[in-house]
Amino acid sequence: MTKTVGVKRLIQEARLPHRANETDAGLDVYAAEDKWIEAGSYETIRTGIAIELPPSTEAQIRPRSGLAHKFGITVLNSPGTIDEGYRGEIKIMLINHGKEAFQVEVGMRIAQMVIAPVLLSPIKEIQELTETPRGEGGFGSSGLRDDV
Ligand SMILES: O=c1ccn([C@H]2C[C@H](O)[C@@H](COP(=O)(O)OP(=O)(O)OP(=O)(O)O)O2)c(=O)[nH]1
Ligand SMILES: [Mg+2]
């Protein structure tokens, strides 16, 4: 099984995803078009690339903390899911939570992509669930006080 991610450039402006450091989890993903994002709005941005993932993996599209910290820019549907079998162009939905309009430019690093393993578990209906110490407790049930 190859672990290589094949990347096809769909337009000339496109840049291949790139790891800033060899062991970074996230590959920087680049914009392939110029676009303004008004404050409080979102835009779908072209990357100009399509990819071929290794079997039983996905690519997660996550925000870059630098853009969030400096400009309030994040990924609307974070983490975006790129399915193994998807062969279309990867597009990134950025939302501007900042106070100023934000200009996306060709070649800007707008998000990061993490390749992750996926369990393609079959699904079946069952009548009884196994018992566990947690049972149906959730939503803060393990806390000592009501508010945490
Ligand atoms: O940020 C994203 C998220 C998804 N996709 C592409 C790849 C993914 O495989 C496909 C479908 O995404 P998703 O499953 O999130 O969307 P959906 O609304 O469930 O559409 P579909 O019915 O096509 O699965 O769209 C992107 O290009 N960018
Ligand atoms: Mg889907």
PDB file of C-alpha atoms and ligand atoms in Angstrom:
ATOM      1  CA  MET A   1       0.000   0.000   0.000  1.00  0.00           C
ATOM      2  CA  THR A   2       1.443   3.336  -1.055  1.00  0.00           C
ATOM      3  CA  LYS A   3       1.194   6.170   1.423  1.00  0.00           C
ATOM      4  CA  THR A   4       1.834   8.772  -1.228  1.00  0.00           C
ATOM      5  CA  VAL A   5      -0.876  11.331  -1.882  1.00  0.00           C
ATOM      6  CA  GLY A   6      -1.135  12.026  -5.591  1.00  0.00           C
ATOM      7  CA  VAL A   7      -1.929  15.645  -6.442  1.00  0.00           C
ATOM      8  CA  LYS A   8      -3.210  16.817  -9.812  1.00  0.00           C
ATOM      9  CA  ARG A   9      -2.985  20.505 -10.653  1.00  0.00           C
ATOM     10  CA  LEU A  10      -6.146  21.639 -12.387  1.00  0.00           C
ATOM     11  CA  ILE A  11      -5.039  25.175 -13.117  1.00  0.00           C
ATOM     12  CA  GLN A  12      -1.674  26.814 -13.612  1.00  0.00           C
ATOM     13  CA  GLU A  13      -1.947  28.995 -10.503  1.00  0.00           C
ATOM     14  CA  ALA A  14      -2.274  25.958  -8.241  1.00  0.00           C
ATOM     15  CA  ARG A  15       0.446  24.995  -5.791  1.00  0.00           C
ATOM     16  CA  LEU A  16       0.946  21.572  -4.276  1.00  0.00           C
ATOM     17  CA  PRO A  17       0.198  21.174  -0.549  1.00  0.00           C
ATOM     18  CA  HIS A  18       3.408  21.548   1.405  1.00  0.00           C
ATOM     19  CA  ARG A  19       4.717  20.594   4.859  1.00  0.00           C
ATOM     20  CA  ALA A  20       6.566  23.588   6.295  1.00  0.00           C
ATOM     21  CA  ASN A  21       8.512  21.162   8.491  1.00  0.00           C
ATOM     22  CA  GLU A  22       9.105  17.493   7.713  1.00  0.00           C
ATOM     23  CA  THR A  23       7.149  16.236  10.733  1.00  0.00           C
ATOM     24  CA  ASP A  24       4.266  18.725  10.639  1.00  0.00           C
ATOM     25  CA  ALA A  25       0.863  17.038  10.770  1.00  0.00           C
ATOM     26  CA  GLY A  26      -0.636  19.653   8.485  1.00  0.00           C
ATOM     27  CA  LEU A  27       0.249  20.362   4.885  1.00  0.00           C
ATOM     28  CA  ASP A  28      -0.301  23.994   3.986  1.00  0.00           C
ATOM     29  CA  VAL A  29      -2.926  24.404   1.276  1.00  0.00           C
ATOM     30  CA  TYR A  30      -2.773  27.339  -1.112  1.00  0.00           C
ATOM     31  CA  ALA A  31      -5.400  29.562  -2.702  1.00  0.00           C
ATOM     32  CA  ALA A  32      -5.564  29.458  -6.496  1.00  0.00           C
ATOM     33  CA  GLU A  33      -7.691  32.589  -6.846  1.00  0.00           C
ATOM     34  CA  ASP A  34      -7.972  36.107  -5.476  1.00  0.00           C
ATOM     35  CA  LYS A  35     -11.052  36.850  -3.403  1.00  0.00           C
ATOM     36  CA  TRP A  36     -12.222  39.323  -0.784  1.00  0.00           C
ATOM     37  CA  ILE A  37     -14.056  38.002   2.267  1.00  0.00           C
ATOM     38  CA  GLU A  38     -16.155  40.712   3.886  1.00  0.00           C
ATOM     39  CA  ALA A  39     -16.315  40.855   7.673  1.00  0.00           C
ATOM     40  CA  GLY A  40     -19.000  38.438   8.870  1.00  0.00           C
ATOM     41  CA  SER A  41     -19.138  36.625   5.501  1.00  0.00           C
ATOM     42  CA  TYR A  42     -17.703  33.463   4.036  1.00  0.00           C
ATOM     43  CA  GLU A  43     -16.387  32.527   0.605  1.00  0.00           C
ATOM     44  CA  THR A  44     -15.556  29.266  -1.126  1.00  0.00           C
ATOM     45  CA  ILE A  45     -11.984  29.420  -2.367  1.00  0.00           C
ATOM     46  CA  ARG A  46     -10.448  27.393  -5.183  1.00  0.00           C
ATOM     47  CA  THR A  47      -7.245  25.465  -4.513  1.00  0.00           C
ATOM     48  CA  GLY A  48      -6.871  24.287  -8.120  1.00  0.00           C
ATOM     49  CA  ILE A  49      -5.913  20.783  -6.994  1.00  0.00           C
ATOM     50  CA  ALA A  50      -7.511  17.341  -6.898  1.00  0.00           C
ATOM     51  CA  ILE A  51      -5.978  14.485  -4.935  1.00  0.00           C
ATOM     52  CA  GLU A  52      -5.746  10.709  -4.783  1.00  0.00           C
ATOM     53  CA  LEU A  53      -5.565   9.506  -1.189  1.00  0.00           C
ATOM     54  CA  PRO A  54      -4.120   6.193   0.056  1.00  0.00           C
ATOM     55  CA  PRO A  55      -6.740   3.509   0.816  1.00  0.00           C
ATOM     56  CA  SER A  56      -8.704   3.942   4.075  1.00  0.00           C
ATOM     57  CA  THR A  57      -7.633   7.518   4.649  1.00  0.00           C
ATOM     58  CA  GLU A  58      -9.270  10.929   4.556  1.00  0.00           C
ATOM     59  CA  ALA A  59      -7.925  14.432   4.328  1.00  0.00           C
ATOM     60  CA  GLN A  60      -9.112  16.892   6.963  1.00  0.00           C
ATOM     61  CA  ILE A  61      -9.185  20.565   6.063  1.00  0.00           C
ATOM     62  CA  ARG A  62      -8.358  22.531   9.175  1.00  0.00           C
ATOM     63  CA  PRO A  63      -7.887  26.230   9.918  1.00  0.00           C
ATOM     64  CA  ARG A  64      -4.451  27.828  10.314  1.00  0.00           C
ATOM     65  CA  SER A  65      -4.054  29.331  13.767  1.00  0.00           C
ATOM     66  CA  GLY A  66      -2.054  32.260  12.364  1.00  0.00           C
ATOM     67  CA  LEU A  67      -4.960  33.421  10.201  1.00  0.00           C
ATOM     68  CA  ALA A  68      -7.379  32.959  13.091  1.00  0.00           C
ATOM     69  CA  HIS A  69      -5.137  34.812  15.552  1.00  0.00           C
ATOM     70  CA  LYS A  70      -4.317  37.747  13.271  1.00  0.00           C
ATOM     71  CA  PHE A  71      -7.493  38.173  11.207  1.00  0.00           C
ATOM     72  CA  GLY A  72     -10.299  36.013  12.651  1.00  0.00           C
ATOM     73  CA  ILE A  73     -10.239  33.800   9.542  1.00  0.00           C
ATOM     74  CA  THR A  74     -11.227  30.161  10.000  1.00  0.00           C
ATOM     75  CA  VAL A  75     -12.661  27.223   8.058  1.00  0.00           C
ATOM     76  CA  LEU A  76     -16.454  27.359   8.046  1.00  0.00           C
ATOM     77  CA  ASN A  77     -17.031  23.589   8.024  1.00  0.00           C
ATOM     78  CA  SER A  78     -13.992  22.705  10.090  1.00  0.00           C
ATOM     79  CA  PRO A  79     -12.706  20.095   9.860  1.00  0.00           C
ATOM     80  CA  GLY A  80     -13.687  19.716   6.205  1.00  0.00           C
ATOM     81  CA  THR A  81     -13.760  16.117   5.047  1.00  0.00           C
ATOM     82  CA  ILE A  82     -12.110  15.049   1.800  1.00  0.00           C
ATOM     83  CA  ASP A  83     -13.277  11.508   1.088  1.00  0.00           C
ATOM     84  CA  GLU A  84     -10.835   8.933  -0.239  1.00  0.00           C
ATOM     85  CA  GLY A  85     -12.776   8.548  -3.463  1.00  0.00           C
ATOM     86  CA  TYR A  86     -13.268  12.276  -4.150  1.00  0.00           C
ATOM     87  CA  ARG A  87     -11.690  13.310  -7.425  1.00  0.00           C
ATOM     88  CA  GLY A  88     -13.082  16.838  -7.724  1.00  0.00           C
ATOM     89  CA  GLU A  89     -11.288  20.070  -6.945  1.00  0.00           C
ATOM     90  CA  ILE A  90     -10.659  20.699  -3.268  1.00  0.00           C
ATOM     91  CA  LYS A  91     -12.381  23.905  -2.249  1.00  0.00           C
ATOM     92  CA  ILE A  92     -12.044  25.661   1.062  1.00  0.00           C
ATOM     93  CA  MET A  93     -14.758  27.614   2.790  1.00  0.00           C
ATOM     94  CA  LEU A  94     -13.280  30.436   4.791  1.00  0.00           C
ATOM     95  CA  ILE A  95     -15.318  32.586   7.158  1.00  0.00           C
ATOM     96  CA  ASN A  96     -14.229  35.990   8.347  1.00  0.00           C
ATOM     97  CA  HIS A  97     -14.971  36.495  12.041  1.00  0.00           C
ATOM     98  CA  GLY A  98     -12.737  39.563  12.095  1.00  0.00           C
ATOM     99  CA  LYS A  99     -13.773  43.209  11.917  1.00  0.00           C
ATOM    100  CA  GLU A 100     -12.128  43.994   8.557  1.00  0.00           C
ATOM    101  CA  ALA A 101     -12.549  42.588   5.061  1.00  0.00           C
ATOM    102  CA  PHE A 102      -9.831  40.027   4.291  1.00  0.00           C
ATOM    103  CA  GLN A 103      -8.112  39.628   0.936  1.00  0.00           C
ATOM    104  CA  VAL A 104      -7.255  36.111  -0.192  1.00  0.00           C
ATOM    105  CA  GLU A 105      -4.557  36.151  -2.849  1.00  0.00           C
ATOM    106  CA  VAL A 106      -3.303  33.473  -5.215  1.00  0.00           C
ATOM    107  CA  GLY A 107      -0.527  31.537  -3.488  1.00  0.00           C
ATOM    108  CA  MET A 108      -1.693  32.390   0.046  1.00  0.00           C
ATOM    109  CA  ARG A 109      -1.680  29.556   2.579  1.00  0.00           C
ATOM    110  CA  ILE A 110      -5.335  29.490   3.556  1.00  0.00           C
ATOM    111  CA  ALA A 111      -5.746  26.209   5.454  1.00  0.00           C
ATOM    112  CA  GLN A 112      -3.946  23.012   6.317  1.00  0.00           C
ATOM    113  CA  MET A 113      -4.664  19.442   5.326  1.00  0.00           C
ATOM    114  CA  VAL A 114      -4.123  16.480   7.652  1.00  0.00           C
ATOM    115  CA  ILE A 115      -4.138  12.954   6.212  1.00  0.00           C
ATOM    116  CA  ALA A 116      -5.760  10.585   8.691  1.00  0.00           C
ATOM    117  CA  PRO A 117      -6.667   6.883   8.829  1.00  0.00           C
ATOM    118  CA  VAL A 118     -10.333   5.950   8.551  1.00  0.00           C
ATOM    119  CA  LEU A 119     -12.055   2.812   9.876  1.00  0.00           C
ATOM    120  CA  LEU A 120     -14.528   1.768   7.208  1.00  0.00           C
ATOM    121  CA  SER A 121     -16.637  -0.070   9.786  1.00  0.00           C
ATOM    122  CA  PRO A 122     -19.732  -1.887   8.612  1.00  0.00           C
ATOM    123  CA  ILE A 123     -22.919  -0.786  10.354  1.00  0.00           C
ATOM    124  CA  LYS A 124     -25.530  -3.198  11.726  1.00  0.00           C
ATOM    125  CA  GLU A 125     -28.592  -2.705  13.875  1.00  0.00           C
ATOM    126  CA  ILE A 126     -28.515  -4.341  17.324  1.00  0.00           C
ATOM    127  CA  GLN A 127     -31.193  -4.601  20.048  1.00  0.00           C
ATOM    128  CA  GLU A 128     -29.052  -4.331  23.211  1.00  0.00           C
ATOM    129  CA  LEU A 129     -25.900  -2.363  23.972  1.00  0.00           C
ATOM    130  CA  THR A 130     -23.177  -3.756  26.261  1.00  0.00           C
ATOM    131  CA  GLU A 131     -23.079  -2.359  29.816  1.00  0.00           C
ATOM    132  CA  THR A 132     -20.274   0.051  30.768  1.00  0.00           C
ATOM    133  CA  PRO A 133     -19.268   2.046  33.890  1.00  0.00           C
ATOM    134  CA  ARG A 134     -20.282   5.271  32.101  1.00  0.00           C
ATOM    135  CA  GLY A 135     -23.592   3.975  30.889  1.00  0.00           C
ATOM    136  CA  GLU A 136     -25.771   6.843  29.699  1.00  0.00           C
ATOM    137  CA  GLY A 137     -23.914   9.506  31.706  1.00  0.00           C
ATOM    138  CA  GLY A 138     -22.631  12.425  29.696  1.00  0.00           C
ATOM    139  CA  PHE A 139     -22.787  16.189  29.350  1.00  0.00           C
ATOM    140  CA  GLY A 140     -20.721  16.851  32.492  1.00  0.00           C
ATOM    141  CA  SER A 141     -21.983  13.861  34.508  1.00  0.00           C
ATOM    142  CA  SER A 142     -18.467  13.040  35.739  1.00  0.00           C
ATOM    143  CA  GLY A 143     -17.907  16.488  37.295  1.00  0.00           C
ATOM    144  CA  LEU A 144     -17.944  17.128  41.040  1.00  0.00           C
ATOM    145  CA  ARG A 145     -19.957  20.336  40.732  1.00  0.00           C
ATOM    146  CA  ASP A 146     -23.035  21.055  38.678  1.00  0.00           C
ATOM    147  CA  ASP A 147     -21.377  23.741  36.576  1.00  0.00           C
ATOM    148  CA  VAL A 148     -18.382  21.787  35.188  1.00  0.00           C
TER     149      VAL A 148
HETATM  150  O1  LIG B   1     -14.135  21.568   2.795  1.00  0.00           O
HETATM  151  C1  LIG B   1     -14.424  20.735   1.930  1.00  0.00           C
HETATM  152  C2  LIG B   1     -15.253  19.645   2.225  1.00  0.00           C
HETATM  153  C3  LIG B   1     -15.545  18.756   1.217  1.00  0.00           C
HETATM  154  N1  LIG B   1     -15.014  18.904  -0.036  1.00  0.00           N
HETATM  155  C4  LIG B   1     -15.291  17.913  -1.080  1.00  0.00           C
HETATM  156  C5  LIG B   1     -14.549  16.600  -0.793  1.00  0.00           C
HETATM  157  C6  LIG B   1     -15.583  15.722  -0.179  1.00  0.00           C
HETATM  158  O2  LIG B   1     -15.299  14.355  -0.412  1.00  0.00           O
HETATM  159  C7  LIG B   1     -16.834  16.207  -0.866  1.00  0.00           C
HETATM  160  C8  LIG B   1     -18.077  16.021  -0.058  1.00  0.00           C
HETATM  161  O3  LIG B   1     -17.913  16.662   1.171  1.00  0.00           O
HETATM  162  P1  LIG B   1     -18.926  16.408   2.385  1.00  0.00           P
HETATM  163  O4  LIG B   1     -19.160  14.952   2.561  1.00  0.00           O
HETATM  164  O5  LIG B   1     -18.425  17.198   3.531  1.00  0.00           O
HETATM  165  O6  LIG B   1     -20.226  17.142   1.830  1.00  0.00           O
HETATM  166  P2  LIG B   1     -21.730  16.680   1.747  1.00  0.00           P
HETATM  167  O7  LIG B   1     -22.543  17.885   1.955  1.00  0.00           O
HETATM  168  O8  LIG B   1     -21.984  15.495   2.659  1.00  0.00           O
HETATM  169  O9  LIG B   1     -21.829  16.267   0.222  1.00  0.00           O
HETATM  170  P3  LIG B   1     -21.863  14.818  -0.431  1.00  0.00           P
HETATM  171  O10 LIG B   1     -23.312  14.447  -0.453  1.00  0.00           O
HETATM  172  O11 LIG B   1     -21.298  15.029  -1.812  1.00  0.00           O
HETATM  173  O12 LIG B   1     -21.024  13.891   0.391  1.00  0.00           O
HETATM  174  O13 LIG B   1     -16.655  17.608  -1.099  1.00  0.00           O
HETATM  175  C9  LIG B   1     -14.170  19.968  -0.321  1.00  0.00           C
HETATM  176  O14 LIG B   1     -13.658  20.122  -1.429  1.00  0.00           O
HETATM  177  N2  LIG B   1     -13.910  20.860   0.676  1.00  0.00           N
HETATM  178 MG    MG B   2     -20.871  13.661   2.496  1.00  0.00          MG
END
